PDB file of N, CA and C in Angstrom:
ATOM      1  N   UNK A   1       0.626  -1.095   0.179  1.00 59.00           N
ATOM      2  CA  UNK A   1      -0.049  -0.236  -0.418  1.00 59.00           C
ATOM      3  C   UNK A   1       0.950   1.510  -0.203  1.00 59.00           C
ATOM      4  N   UNK A   2       1.313   1.449  -1.410  1.00 76.00           N
ATOM      5  CA  UNK A   2       2.320   2.904  -1.392  1.00 76.00           C
ATOM      6  C   UNK A   2       2.329   3.802  -1.905  1.00 76.00           C
ATOM      7  N   UNK A   3       0.885   3.904  -3.381  1.00 91.00           N
ATOM      8  CA  UNK A   3       0.497   4.778  -3.922  1.00 91.00           C
ATOM      9  C   UNK A   3      -0.468   4.962  -3.237  1.00 91.00           C
ATOM     10  N   UNK A   4      -1.168   6.268  -3.838  1.00 95.00           N
ATOM     11  CA  UNK A   4      -2.646   7.450  -3.560  1.00 95.00           C
ATOM     12  C   UNK A   4      -3.672   5.965  -4.072  1.00 95.00           C
ATOM     13  N   UNK A   5      -3.422   5.425  -5.397  1.00 95.00           N
ATOM     14  CA  UNK A   5      -4.330   4.643  -6.021  1.00 95.00           C
ATOM     15  C   UNK A   5      -5.139   2.725  -5.179  1.00 95.00           C
ATOM     16  N   UNK A   6      -3.328   2.705  -4.669  1.00 93.00           N
ATOM     17  CA  UNK A   6      -3.828   1.590  -3.516  1.00 93.00           C
ATOM     18  C   UNK A   6      -4.414   1.842  -2.386  1.00 93.00           C
ATOM     19  N   UNK A   7      -4.013   2.925  -1.625  1.00 93.00           N
ATOM     20  CA  UNK A   7      -4.513   3.687  -0.458  1.00 93.00           C
ATOM     21  C   UNK A   7      -6.295   3.075  -0.760  1.00 93.00           C
ATOM     22  N   UNK A   8      -6.274   4.518  -1.750  1.00 95.00           N
ATOM     23  CA  UNK A   8      -8.113   4.209  -2.154  1.00 95.00           C
ATOM     24  C   UNK A   8      -8.488   3.913  -1.832  1.00 95.00           C
ATOM     25  N   UNK A   9      -8.871   2.439  -2.623  1.00 95.00           N
ATOM     26  CA  UNK A   9      -9.025   0.813  -3.564  1.00 95.00           C
ATOM     27  C   UNK A   9      -9.031   0.288  -2.080  1.00 95.00           C
ATOM     28  N   UNK A  10      -8.294   0.433  -0.852  1.00 93.00           N
ATOM     29  CA  UNK A  10      -7.741  -0.442   0.708  1.00 93.00           C
ATOM     30  C   UNK A  10      -8.965   0.026   1.789  1.00 93.00           C
ATOM     31  N   UNK A  11      -9.125   1.551   1.063  1.00 93.00           N
ATOM     32  CA  UNK A  11      -9.680   2.139   1.926  1.00 93.00           C
ATOM     33  C   UNK A  11     -11.250   2.363   2.242  1.00 93.00           C
ATOM     34  N   UNK A  12     -11.759   2.365   0.367  1.00 96.00           N
ATOM     35  CA  UNK A  12     -13.022   2.213   0.352  1.00 96.00           C
ATOM     36  C   UNK A  12     -13.250   0.539   0.066  1.00 96.00           C
ATOM     37  N   UNK A  13     -12.717  -0.705   0.241  1.00 95.00           N
ATOM     38  CA  UNK A  13     -13.217  -1.519   0.112  1.00 95.00           C
ATOM     39  C   UNK A  13     -13.258  -1.725   1.924  1.00 95.00           C
ATOM     40  N   UNK A  14     -12.256  -1.130   2.874  1.00 94.00           N
ATOM     41  CA  UNK A  14     -13.109  -0.697   4.323  1.00 94.00           C
ATOM     42  C   UNK A  14     -13.755  -0.550   4.554  1.00 94.00           C
ATOM     43  N   UNK A  15     -14.833   0.894   3.975  1.00 96.00           N
ATOM     44  CA  UNK A  15     -15.846   1.615   4.034  1.00 96.00           C
ATOM     45  C   UNK A  15     -17.227   0.696   4.186  1.00 96.00           C
ATOM     46  N   UNK A  16     -16.888  -0.209   2.733  1.00 96.00           N
ATOM     47  CA  UNK A  16     -17.676  -1.195   2.031  1.00 96.00           C
ATOM     48  C   UNK A  16     -18.563  -2.070   3.453  1.00 96.00           C
ATOM     49  N   UNK A  17     -16.941  -2.680   3.464  1.00 95.00           N
ATOM     50  CA  UNK A  17     -17.497  -3.250   4.458  1.00 95.00           C
ATOM     51  C   UNK A  17     -17.555  -3.544   6.096  1.00 95.00           C
ATOM     52  N   UNK A  18     -17.078  -2.071   6.673  1.00 94.00           N
ATOM     53  CA  UNK A  18     -17.589  -1.376   8.348  1.00 94.00           C
ATOM     54  C   UNK A  18     -18.131  -0.899   8.294  1.00 94.00           C
ATOM     55  N   UNK A  19     -18.695   0.106   6.996  1.00 96.00           N
ATOM     56  CA  UNK A  19     -20.261   0.372   6.991  1.00 96.00           C
ATOM     57  C   UNK A  19     -21.010   0.688   5.942  1.00 96.00           C
ATOM     58  N   UNK A  20     -20.539  -0.824   5.677  1.00 95.00           N
ATOM     59  CA  UNK A  20     -21.930  -0.911   4.723  1.00 95.00           C
ATOM     60  C   UNK A  20     -22.720   0.072   3.842  1.00 95.00           C
ATOM     61  N   UNK A  21     -21.407   0.858   2.847  1.00 96.00           N
ATOM     62  CA  UNK A  21     -21.711   1.760   2.285  1.00 96.00           C
ATOM     63  C   UNK A  21     -21.577   1.080   0.540  1.00 96.00           C
ATOM     64  N   UNK A  22     -22.353   1.750  -0.315  1.00 96.00           N
ATOM     65  CA  UNK A  22     -22.198   1.459  -1.835  1.00 96.00           C
ATOM     66  C   UNK A  22     -20.891   2.526  -1.982  1.00 96.00           C
ATOM     67  N   UNK A  23     -20.120   1.562  -2.646  1.00 96.00           N
ATOM     68  CA  UNK A  23     -18.316   1.845  -3.337  1.00 96.00           C
ATOM     69  C   UNK A  23     -18.659   2.982  -4.598  1.00 96.00           C
ATOM     70  N   UNK A  24     -19.786   3.230  -4.864  1.00 97.00           N
ATOM     71  CA  UNK A  24     -19.783   4.208  -5.830  1.00 97.00           C
ATOM     72  C   UNK A  24     -20.468   5.781  -5.223  1.00 97.00           C
ATOM     73  N   UNK A  25     -20.515   6.036  -3.826  1.00 97.00           N
ATOM     74  CA  UNK A  25     -20.678   6.965  -2.650  1.00 97.00           C
ATOM     75  C   UNK A  25     -19.264   7.256  -2.302  1.00 97.00           C
ATOM     76  N   UNK A  26     -18.610   6.136  -2.885  1.00 97.00           N
ATOM     77  CA  UNK A  26     -16.876   6.445  -1.693  1.00 97.00           C
ATOM     78  C   UNK A  26     -15.601   6.784  -2.566  1.00 97.00           C
ATOM     79  N   UNK A  27     -16.195   8.618  -3.435  1.00 97.00           N
ATOM     80  CA  UNK A  27     -15.243   9.599  -4.040  1.00 97.00           C
ATOM     81  C   UNK A  27     -13.644   9.976  -2.982  1.00 97.00           C
ATOM     82  N   UNK A  28     -13.043  10.600  -3.624  1.00 97.00           N
ATOM     83  CA  UNK A  28     -12.112  11.072  -3.091  1.00 97.00           C
ATOM     84  C   UNK A  28     -12.738  12.600  -2.937  1.00 97.00           C
ATOM     85  N   UNK A  29     -14.445  13.093  -2.767  1.00 98.00           N
ATOM     86  CA  UNK A  29     -14.101  13.996  -3.311  1.00 98.00           C
ATOM     87  C   UNK A  29     -15.288  14.410  -2.004  1.00 98.00           C
ATOM     88  N   UNK A  30     -15.159  12.879  -1.400  1.00 97.00           N
ATOM     89  CA  UNK A  30     -16.934  12.569  -0.806  1.00 97.00           C
ATOM     90  C   UNK A  30     -16.446  13.020   0.907  1.00 97.00           C
ATOM     91  N   UNK A  31     -18.019  13.796   1.074  1.00 97.00           N
ATOM     92  CA  UNK A  31     -17.366  14.258   2.909  1.00 97.00           C
ATOM     93  C   UNK A  31     -17.671  13.609   3.890  1.00 97.00           C
ATOM     94  N   UNK A  32     -16.433  12.632   4.187  1.00 95.00           N
ATOM     95  CA  UNK A  32     -16.554  11.418   5.377  1.00 95.00           C
ATOM     96  C   UNK A  32     -18.031  11.870   6.046  1.00 95.00           C
ATOM     97  N   UNK A  33     -18.719  12.790   7.108  1.00 93.00           N
ATOM     98  CA  UNK A  33     -19.453  13.705   7.421  1.00 93.00           C
ATOM     99  C   UNK A  33     -20.223  13.374   7.410  1.00 93.00           C
ATOM    100  N   UNK A  34     -20.678  14.156   6.459  1.00 95.00           N
ATOM    101  CA  UNK A  34     -21.629  14.766   5.383  1.00 95.00           C
ATOM    102  C   UNK A  34     -22.119  13.882   4.284  1.00 95.00           C
ATOM    103  N   UNK A  35     -21.194  13.375   3.309  1.00 97.00           N
ATOM    104  CA  UNK A  35     -22.009  12.692   2.402  1.00 97.00           C
ATOM    105  C   UNK A  35     -22.333  11.073   3.035  1.00 97.00           C
ATOM    106  N   UNK A  36     -20.981  11.072   3.507  1.00 97.00           N
ATOM    107  CA  UNK A  36     -20.339   9.693   4.192  1.00 97.00           C
ATOM    108  C   UNK A  36     -21.373   9.093   4.976  1.00 97.00           C
ATOM    109  N   UNK A  37     -21.963   9.717   6.103  1.00 95.00           N
ATOM    110  CA  UNK A  37     -22.394  10.263   7.364  1.00 95.00           C
ATOM    111  C   UNK A  37     -21.565   9.026   8.123  1.00 95.00           C
ATOM    112  N   UNK A  38     -20.568   9.611   8.414  1.00 93.00           N
ATOM    113  CA  UNK A  38     -19.286   8.490   9.512  1.00 93.00           C
ATOM    114  C   UNK A  38     -19.085   9.602  10.751  1.00 93.00           C
ATOM    115  N   UNK A  39     -19.768   8.439  11.634  1.00 90.00           N
ATOM    116  CA  UNK A  39     -19.839   9.774  12.463  1.00 90.00           C
ATOM    117  C   UNK A  39     -18.430   9.233  13.784  1.00 90.00           C
ATOM    118  N   UNK A  40     -18.088  10.252  14.755  1.00 86.00           N
ATOM    119  CA  UNK A  40     -17.006  10.279  15.687  1.00 86.00           C
ATOM    120  C   UNK A  40     -16.406   7.864  16.174  1.00 86.00           C
ATOM    121  N   UNK A  41     -17.393   7.752  16.216  1.00 91.00           N
ATOM    122  CA  UNK A  41     -17.379   6.102  17.038  1.00 91.00           C
ATOM    123  C   UNK A  41     -16.679   5.629  14.974  1.00 91.00           C
ATOM    124  N   UNK A  42     -17.599   5.592  13.795  1.00 92.00           N
ATOM    125  CA  UNK A  42     -17.137   4.913  12.663  1.00 92.00           C
ATOM    126  C   UNK A  42     -15.313   5.659  12.861  1.00 92.00           C
ATOM    127  N   UNK A  43     -14.948   7.125  13.478  1.00 88.00           N
ATOM    128  CA  UNK A  43     -13.531   7.273  12.391  1.00 88.00           C
ATOM    129  C   UNK A  43     -12.800   6.863  13.257  1.00 88.00           C
ATOM    130  N   UNK A  44     -13.368   6.030  14.392  1.00 87.00           N
ATOM    131  CA  UNK A  44     -11.717   5.147  15.245  1.00 87.00           C
ATOM    132  C   UNK A  44     -11.880   4.394  14.667  1.00 87.00           C
ATOM    133  N   UNK A  45     -12.366   3.883  14.291  1.00 91.00           N
ATOM    134  CA  UNK A  45     -13.081   2.418  14.135  1.00 91.00           C
ATOM    135  C   UNK A  45     -11.662   2.134  12.793  1.00 91.00           C
ATOM    136  N   UNK A  46     -11.631   2.988  11.480  1.00 90.00           N
ATOM    137  CA  UNK A  46     -11.716   3.604  10.490  1.00 90.00           C
ATOM    138  C   UNK A  46     -10.133   3.195  10.677  1.00 90.00           C
ATOM    139  N   UNK A  47      -9.540   4.395  11.909  1.00 87.00           N
ATOM    140  CA  UNK A  47      -8.065   4.721  11.884  1.00 87.00           C
ATOM    141  C   UNK A  47      -7.938   3.138  12.950  1.00 87.00           C
ATOM    142  N   UNK A  48      -8.603   2.237  13.934  1.00 91.00           N
ATOM    143  CA  UNK A  48      -7.871   1.433  13.535  1.00 91.00           C
ATOM    144  C   UNK A  48      -8.052   0.251  12.632  1.00 91.00           C
ATOM    145  N   UNK A  49      -8.743  -0.309  11.648  1.00 90.00           N
ATOM    146  CA  UNK A  49      -7.886  -0.500  10.209  1.00 90.00           C
ATOM    147  C   UNK A  49      -7.127  -0.023   9.706  1.00 90.00           C
ATOM    148  N   UNK A  50      -7.327   1.117   9.547  1.00 87.00           N
ATOM    149  CA  UNK A  50      -5.798   1.937   8.712  1.00 87.00           C
ATOM    150  C   UNK A  50      -4.271   1.435   9.500  1.00 87.00           C
ATOM    151  N   UNK A  51      -4.649   1.416  11.186  1.00 88.00           N
ATOM    152  CA  UNK A  51      -3.643   1.043  11.585  1.00 88.00           C
ATOM    153  C   UNK A  51      -3.185  -1.077  11.014  1.00 88.00           C
ATOM    154  N   UNK A  52      -3.889  -1.507  11.517  1.00 90.00           N
ATOM    155  CA  UNK A  52      -4.313  -3.078  11.169  1.00 90.00           C
ATOM    156  C   UNK A  52      -3.445  -3.096   9.856  1.00 90.00           C
ATOM    157  N   UNK A  53      -3.709  -2.363   8.583  1.00 86.00           N
ATOM    158  CA  UNK A  53      -3.240  -1.790   7.647  1.00 86.00           C
ATOM    159  C   UNK A  53      -1.665  -2.237   6.916  1.00 86.00           C
ATOM    160  N   UNK A  54      -1.870  -1.307   7.887  1.00 83.00           N
ATOM    161  CA  UNK A  54      -0.822  -0.707   7.237  1.00 83.00           C
ATOM    162  C   UNK A  54       0.550  -0.167   8.265  1.00 83.00           C
ATOM    163  N   UNK A  55       0.081  -1.176   9.835  1.00 87.00           N
ATOM    164  CA  UNK A  55       0.814  -1.394  11.151  1.00 87.00           C
ATOM    165  C   UNK A  55       1.835   0.173  11.890  1.00 87.00           C
ATOM    166  N   UNK A  56       1.193   1.491  11.569  1.00 84.00           N
ATOM    167  CA  UNK A  56       1.270   2.833  11.835  1.00 84.00           C
ATOM    168  C   UNK A  56       0.243   2.693  12.220  1.00 84.00           C
ATOM    169  N   UNK A  57      -0.371   3.542  13.436  1.00 83.00           N
ATOM    170  CA  UNK A  57      -1.231   4.340  13.836  1.00 83.00           C
ATOM    171  C   UNK A  57      -1.692   5.852  12.980  1.00 83.00           C
ATOM    172  N   UNK A  58      -2.744   6.043  12.459  1.00 83.00           N
ATOM    173  CA  UNK A  58      -2.956   8.785  12.581  1.00 83.00           C
ATOM    174  C   UNK A  58      -3.229   8.212  13.543  1.00 83.00           C
ATOM    175  N   UNK A  59      -2.506   9.563  14.271  1.00 80.00           N
ATOM    176  CA  UNK A  59      -2.654  10.569  14.855  1.00 80.00           C
ATOM    177  C   UNK A  59      -4.042  11.155  14.868  1.00 80.00           C
ATOM    178  N   UNK A  60      -4.774  10.564  16.041  1.00 76.00           N
ATOM    179  CA  UNK A  60      -6.025  11.275  16.380  1.00 76.00           C
ATOM    180  C   UNK A  60      -6.049  12.947  15.612  1.00 76.00           C
ATOM    181  N   UNK A  61      -5.235  13.567  16.144  1.00 79.00           N
ATOM    182  CA  UNK A  61      -4.651  15.099  16.647  1.00 79.00           C
ATOM    183  C   UNK A  61      -5.488  14.993  14.207  1.00 79.00           C
ATOM    184  N   UNK A  62      -4.509  15.045  13.881  1.00 78.00           N
ATOM    185  CA  UNK A  62      -4.276  14.340  12.699  1.00 78.00           C
ATOM    186  C   UNK A  62      -5.196  13.890  11.865  1.00 78.00           C
ATOM    187  N   UNK A  63      -6.305  12.756  12.360  1.00 79.00           N
ATOM    188  CA  UNK A  63      -7.498  12.278  11.767  1.00 79.00           C
ATOM    189  C   UNK A  63      -8.410  13.598  11.337  1.00 79.00           C
ATOM    190  N   UNK A  64      -8.519  14.654  12.768  1.00 82.00           N
ATOM    191  CA  UNK A  64      -9.343  15.616  13.502  1.00 82.00           C
ATOM    192  C   UNK A  64      -9.179  16.332  11.752  1.00 82.00           C
ATOM    193  N   UNK A  65      -8.410  16.686  11.590  1.00 87.00           N
ATOM    194  CA  UNK A  65      -8.534  17.478  10.486  1.00 87.00           C
ATOM    195  C   UNK A  65      -8.875  17.331   9.250  1.00 87.00           C
ATOM    196  N   UNK A  66      -9.259  15.366   9.149  1.00 91.00           N
ATOM    197  CA  UNK A  66     -10.141  15.478   7.329  1.00 91.00           C
ATOM    198  C   UNK A  66     -11.151  15.620   7.112  1.00 91.00           C
ATOM    199  N   UNK A  67     -11.234  15.793   6.156  1.00 94.00           N
ATOM    200  CA  UNK A  67     -12.414  16.217   5.710  1.00 94.00           C
ATOM    201  C   UNK A  67     -13.189  15.148   4.741  1.00 94.00           C
ATOM    202  N   UNK A  68     -12.618  14.448   3.675  1.00 96.00           N
ATOM    203  CA  UNK A  68     -13.194  13.440   3.061  1.00 96.00           C
ATOM    204  C   UNK A  68     -12.061  12.210   2.625  1.00 96.00           C
ATOM    205  N   UNK A  69     -12.757  11.942   2.557  1.00 96.00           N
ATOM    206  CA  UNK A  69     -11.459  10.721   1.428  1.00 96.00           C
ATOM    207  C   UNK A  69     -10.873  11.196   1.112  1.00 96.00           C
ATOM    208  N   UNK A  70     -10.348  11.779   0.090  1.00 97.00           N
ATOM    209  CA  UNK A  70      -9.167  12.256  -0.117  1.00 97.00           C
ATOM    210  C   UNK A  70      -8.372  12.727   0.422  1.00 97.00           C
ATOM    211  N   UNK A  71      -8.602  13.450   1.419  1.00 95.00           N
ATOM    212  CA  UNK A  71      -8.165  13.995   3.252  1.00 95.00           C
ATOM    213  C   UNK A  71      -6.946  12.284   3.617  1.00 95.00           C
ATOM    214  N   UNK A  72      -8.343  11.225   3.821  1.00 93.00           N
ATOM    215  CA  UNK A  72      -7.681  10.655   4.142  1.00 93.00           C
ATOM    216  C   UNK A  72      -6.718   9.517   3.674  1.00 93.00           C
ATOM    217  N   UNK A  73      -6.837   9.786   1.795  1.00 94.00           N
ATOM    218  CA  UNK A  73      -5.520   8.467   1.747  1.00 94.00           C
ATOM    219  C   UNK A  73      -4.712   9.978   1.738  1.00 94.00           C
ATOM    220  N   UNK A  74      -4.669  11.369   1.507  1.00 93.00           N
ATOM    221  CA  UNK A  74      -3.555  11.716   1.710  1.00 93.00           C
ATOM    222  C   UNK A  74      -2.597  11.458   3.085  1.00 93.00           C
ATOM    223  N   UNK A  75      -3.821  11.267   3.820  1.00 91.00           N
ATOM    224  CA  UNK A  75      -2.928  11.467   5.618  1.00 91.00           C
ATOM    225  C   UNK A  75      -2.158   9.269   5.458  1.00 91.00           C
ATOM    226  N   UNK A  76      -2.214   8.814   5.141  1.00 91.00           N
ATOM    227  CA  UNK A  76      -2.198   7.352   4.849  1.00 91.00           C
ATOM    228  C   UNK A  76      -1.171   7.404   4.222  1.00 91.00           C
ATOM    229  N   UNK A  77      -1.203   8.073   2.497  1.00 92.00           N
ATOM    230  CA  UNK A  77      -0.305   8.465   1.725  1.00 92.00           C
ATOM    231  C   UNK A  77       1.501   9.281   3.120  1.00 92.00           C
ATOM    232  N   UNK A  78       1.560  10.114   3.574  1.00 89.00           N
ATOM    233  CA  UNK A  78       2.545  10.479   4.195  1.00 89.00           C
ATOM    234  C   UNK A  78       2.344   9.439   5.551  1.00 89.00           C
ATOM    235  N   UNK A  79       1.507   8.767   5.614  1.00 86.00           N
ATOM    236  CA  UNK A  79       2.340   7.936   7.579  1.00 86.00           C
ATOM    237  C   UNK A  79       2.848   6.867   6.403  1.00 86.00           C
ATOM    238  N   UNK A  80       2.162   6.661   4.881  1.00 86.00           N
ATOM    239  CA  UNK A  80       3.395   5.395   4.850  1.00 86.00           C
ATOM    240  C   UNK A  80       4.107   5.999   4.359  1.00 86.00           C
ATOM    241  N   UNK A  81       4.234   6.729   3.792  1.00 85.00           N
ATOM    242  CA  UNK A  81       5.831   7.353   2.774  1.00 85.00           C
ATOM    243  C   UNK A  81       6.471   7.715   4.447  1.00 85.00           C
ATOM    244  N   UNK A  82       7.003   8.468   4.550  1.00 80.00           N
ATOM    245  CA  UNK A  82       7.349   8.783   5.744  1.00 80.00           C
ATOM    246  C   UNK A  82       8.044   7.853   6.992  1.00 80.00           C
ATOM    247  N   UNK A  83       7.308   7.048   6.501  1.00 59.00           N
ATOM    248  CA  UNK A  83       8.547   5.334   7.690  1.00 59.00           C
ATOM    249  C   UNK A  83       8.992   4.321   5.938  1.00 59.00           C
ATOM    250  N   UNK A  84       9.099   4.973   5.358  1.00 58.00           N
ATOM    251  CA  UNK A  84       9.763   4.545   3.914  1.00 58.00           C
ATOM    252  C   UNK A  84      10.790   5.023   3.168  1.00 58.00           C
ATOM    253  N   UNK A  85      10.864   6.317   3.751  1.00 54.00           N
ATOM    254  CA  UNK A  85      11.828   7.532   3.590  1.00 54.00           C
ATOM    255  C   UNK A  85      13.031   7.346   4.871  1.00 54.00           C
TER     256      UNK A  85
END
């Protein structure tokens, strides 16, 4: 899970599985809270899922600033690639 496309695919699949969302609704521009109706408990589940997939935890402070699926992809990309450098 190194590039943004792989991260998005993994994230989309996780959101379909965890939150029973339609894959078509999950786009980079989709707002987590307004468009996808993810609440704070769901966000914690998503952070936990990302940790299991990457072996790294996104800081809660960083996750508070994300609004869209694309923001999550960028946060995970930074997290994964910071360790690779």
